[in-house]
PDB file of C-alpha atoms in Angstrom:
ATOM      1  CA  UNK A  12      -1.238  11.449   4.106  1.00 56.00           C
ATOM      2  CA  UNK A  13       0.358  12.008   7.456  1.00 62.00           C
ATOM      3  CA  UNK A  14       3.238  14.423   7.901  1.00 71.00           C
ATOM      4  CA  UNK A  15       5.591  11.525   8.645  1.00 72.00           C
ATOM      5  CA  UNK A  16       4.616   9.564   5.524  1.00 80.00           C
ATOM      6  CA  UNK A  17       5.589   9.408   1.885  1.00 82.00           C
ATOM      7  CA  UNK A  18       3.920   7.774  -1.097  1.00 84.00           C
ATOM      8  CA  UNK A  19       5.459   6.844  -4.414  1.00 84.00           C
ATOM      9  CA  UNK A  20       4.830   4.764  -7.514  1.00 84.00           C
ATOM     10  CA  UNK A  21       6.659   1.436  -7.413  1.00 78.00           C
ATOM     11  CA  UNK A  22       5.512   0.123 -10.786  1.00 79.00           C
ATOM     12  CA  UNK A  23       2.717   0.580 -13.305  1.00 82.00           C
ATOM     13  CA  UNK A  24      -0.178   0.170 -10.896  1.00 81.00           C
ATOM     14  CA  UNK A  25       1.761  -0.334  -7.688  1.00 81.00           C
ATOM     15  CA  UNK A  26       2.341   2.256  -4.996  1.00 83.00           C
ATOM     16  CA  UNK A  27       4.317   2.177  -1.774  1.00 82.00           C
ATOM     17  CA  UNK A  28       3.509   4.152   1.337  1.00 84.00           C
ATOM     18  CA  UNK A  29       6.254   4.771   3.875  1.00 83.00           C
ATOM     19  CA  UNK A  30       5.089   5.660   7.370  1.00 83.00           C
ATOM     20  CA  UNK A  31       7.900   6.620   9.703  1.00 81.00           C
ATOM     21  CA  UNK A  32       7.635   5.883  13.433  1.00 83.00           C
ATOM     22  CA  UNK A  33       4.307   4.098  13.001  1.00 85.00           C
ATOM     23  CA  UNK A  34       3.088   1.014  14.840  1.00 86.00           C
ATOM     24  CA  UNK A  35       1.553  -1.995  13.106  1.00 86.00           C
ATOM     25  CA  UNK A  36      -1.881  -1.016  14.450  1.00 90.00           C
ATOM     26  CA  UNK A  37      -1.575   2.564  13.175  1.00 89.00           C
ATOM     27  CA  UNK A  38      -0.411   1.272   9.791  1.00 86.00           C
ATOM     28  CA  UNK A  39      -3.343  -1.103   9.437  1.00 88.00           C
ATOM     29  CA  UNK A  40      -5.713   1.705  10.419  1.00 90.00           C
ATOM     30  CA  UNK A  41      -4.340   3.854   7.610  1.00 87.00           C
ATOM     31  CA  UNK A  42      -4.457   1.020   5.063  1.00 86.00           C
ATOM     32  CA  UNK A  43      -8.048   0.200   5.967  1.00 89.00           C
ATOM     33  CA  UNK A  44      -9.137   3.781   5.151  1.00 90.00           C
ATOM     34  CA  UNK A  45      -7.579   3.859   1.666  1.00 88.00           C
ATOM     35  CA  UNK A  46     -10.326   1.894  -0.191  1.00 86.00           C
ATOM     36  CA  UNK A  47     -13.037   4.176   1.197  1.00 89.00           C
ATOM     37  CA  UNK A  48     -11.094   7.279   0.177  1.00 88.00           C
ATOM     38  CA  UNK A  49     -10.719   5.902  -3.363  1.00 85.00           C
ATOM     39  CA  UNK A  50     -14.466   5.138  -3.541  1.00 84.00           C
ATOM     40  CA  UNK A  51     -15.150   8.780  -2.625  1.00 88.00           C
ATOM     41  CA  UNK A  52     -13.359  10.010  -5.761  1.00 86.00           C
ATOM     42  CA  UNK A  53     -15.726  11.208  -8.496  1.00 79.00           C
ATOM     43  CA  UNK A  54     -14.720   9.348 -11.670  1.00 82.00           C
ATOM     44  CA  UNK A  55     -15.711  10.328 -15.224  1.00 85.00           C
ATOM     45  CA  UNK A  56     -15.969   6.635 -16.074  1.00 87.00           C
ATOM     46  CA  UNK A  57     -16.646   3.631 -13.866  1.00 81.00           C
ATOM     47  CA  UNK A  58     -13.218   1.987 -13.620  1.00 81.00           C
ATOM     48  CA  UNK A  59     -12.743  -1.400 -12.000  1.00 82.00           C
ATOM     49  CA  UNK A  60     -10.443  -0.753  -9.068  1.00 81.00           C
ATOM     50  CA  UNK A  61      -9.107  -3.372  -6.695  1.00 81.00           C
ATOM     51  CA  UNK A  62      -6.775  -2.686  -3.825  1.00 82.00           C
ATOM     52  CA  UNK A  63      -4.288  -5.042  -2.229  1.00 80.00           C
ATOM     53  CA  UNK A  64      -2.179  -3.954   0.684  1.00 78.00           C
ATOM     54  CA  UNK A  65       0.069  -5.097   3.443  1.00 77.00           C
ATOM     55  CA  UNK A  66       2.489  -3.889   6.044  1.00 80.00           C
ATOM     56  CA  UNK A  67       6.185  -4.473   6.552  1.00 78.00           C
ATOM     57  CA  UNK A  68       7.694  -3.275   9.790  1.00 78.00           C
ATOM     58  CA  UNK A  69      11.240  -2.135   9.195  1.00 75.00           C
ATOM     59  CA  UNK A  70      14.077  -1.552  11.537  1.00 70.00           C
ATOM     60  CA  UNK A  71      17.514  -1.341  10.038  1.00 61.00           C
ATOM     61  CA  UNK A  72      16.854  -3.574   7.001  1.00 64.00           C
ATOM     62  CA  UNK A  73      18.370  -2.445   3.751  1.00 74.00           C
ATOM     63  CA  UNK A  74      15.963  -0.593   1.490  1.00 75.00           C
ATOM     64  CA  UNK A  75      16.549  -3.045  -1.382  1.00 80.00           C
ATOM     65  CA  UNK A  76      15.502  -5.951   0.845  1.00 83.00           C
ATOM     66  CA  UNK A  77      12.355  -4.094   1.908  1.00 80.00           C
ATOM     67  CA  UNK A  78      11.383  -3.340  -1.701  1.00 79.00           C
ATOM     68  CA  UNK A  79      11.885  -6.989  -2.653  1.00 83.00           C
ATOM     69  CA  UNK A  80       9.811  -8.184   0.295  1.00 83.00           C
ATOM     70  CA  UNK A  81       7.035  -5.662  -0.416  1.00 81.00           C
ATOM     71  CA  UNK A  82       6.958  -6.704  -4.079  1.00 82.00           C
ATOM     72  CA  UNK A  83       6.649 -10.397  -3.174  1.00 86.00           C
ATOM     73  CA  UNK A  84       3.807  -9.734  -0.737  1.00 83.00           C
ATOM     74  CA  UNK A  85       1.994  -7.479  -3.196  1.00 82.00           C
ATOM     75  CA  UNK A  86       2.237 -10.095  -5.952  1.00 84.00           C
ATOM     76  CA  UNK A  87       0.781 -12.679  -3.586  1.00 85.00           C
ATOM     77  CA  UNK A  88      -2.095 -10.360  -2.606  1.00 83.00           C
ATOM     78  CA  UNK A  89      -2.854  -9.498  -6.245  1.00 80.00           C
ATOM     79  CA  UNK A  90      -2.916 -13.196  -7.163  1.00 80.00           C
ATOM     80  CA  UNK A  91      -5.398 -13.891  -4.360  1.00 81.00           C
ATOM     81  CA  UNK A  92      -7.729 -11.151  -5.693  1.00 72.00           C
ATOM     82  CA  UNK A  93      -7.792 -12.784  -9.141  1.00 69.00           C
ATOM     83  CA  UNK A  94      -9.080 -16.128  -7.815  1.00 61.00           C
TER      84      UNK A  94
END
């Protein structure tokens, strides 16, 4: 994780990553590396892991609005993976 970023659990299997002062391109670059990093983990079992992600660029939006928007987009991405 970058020095200007934070990660936290949003729900059971949902995590949010906050990247301060980051462009859309930088954000996508970071998101694209996450699946590879997870595949590099040595697991005791062979869990089925899927990853859905997206980016929201925020200016002065209220945090509650951003959480709601992120949750909607994540639900949509998860639904698309199950098809």
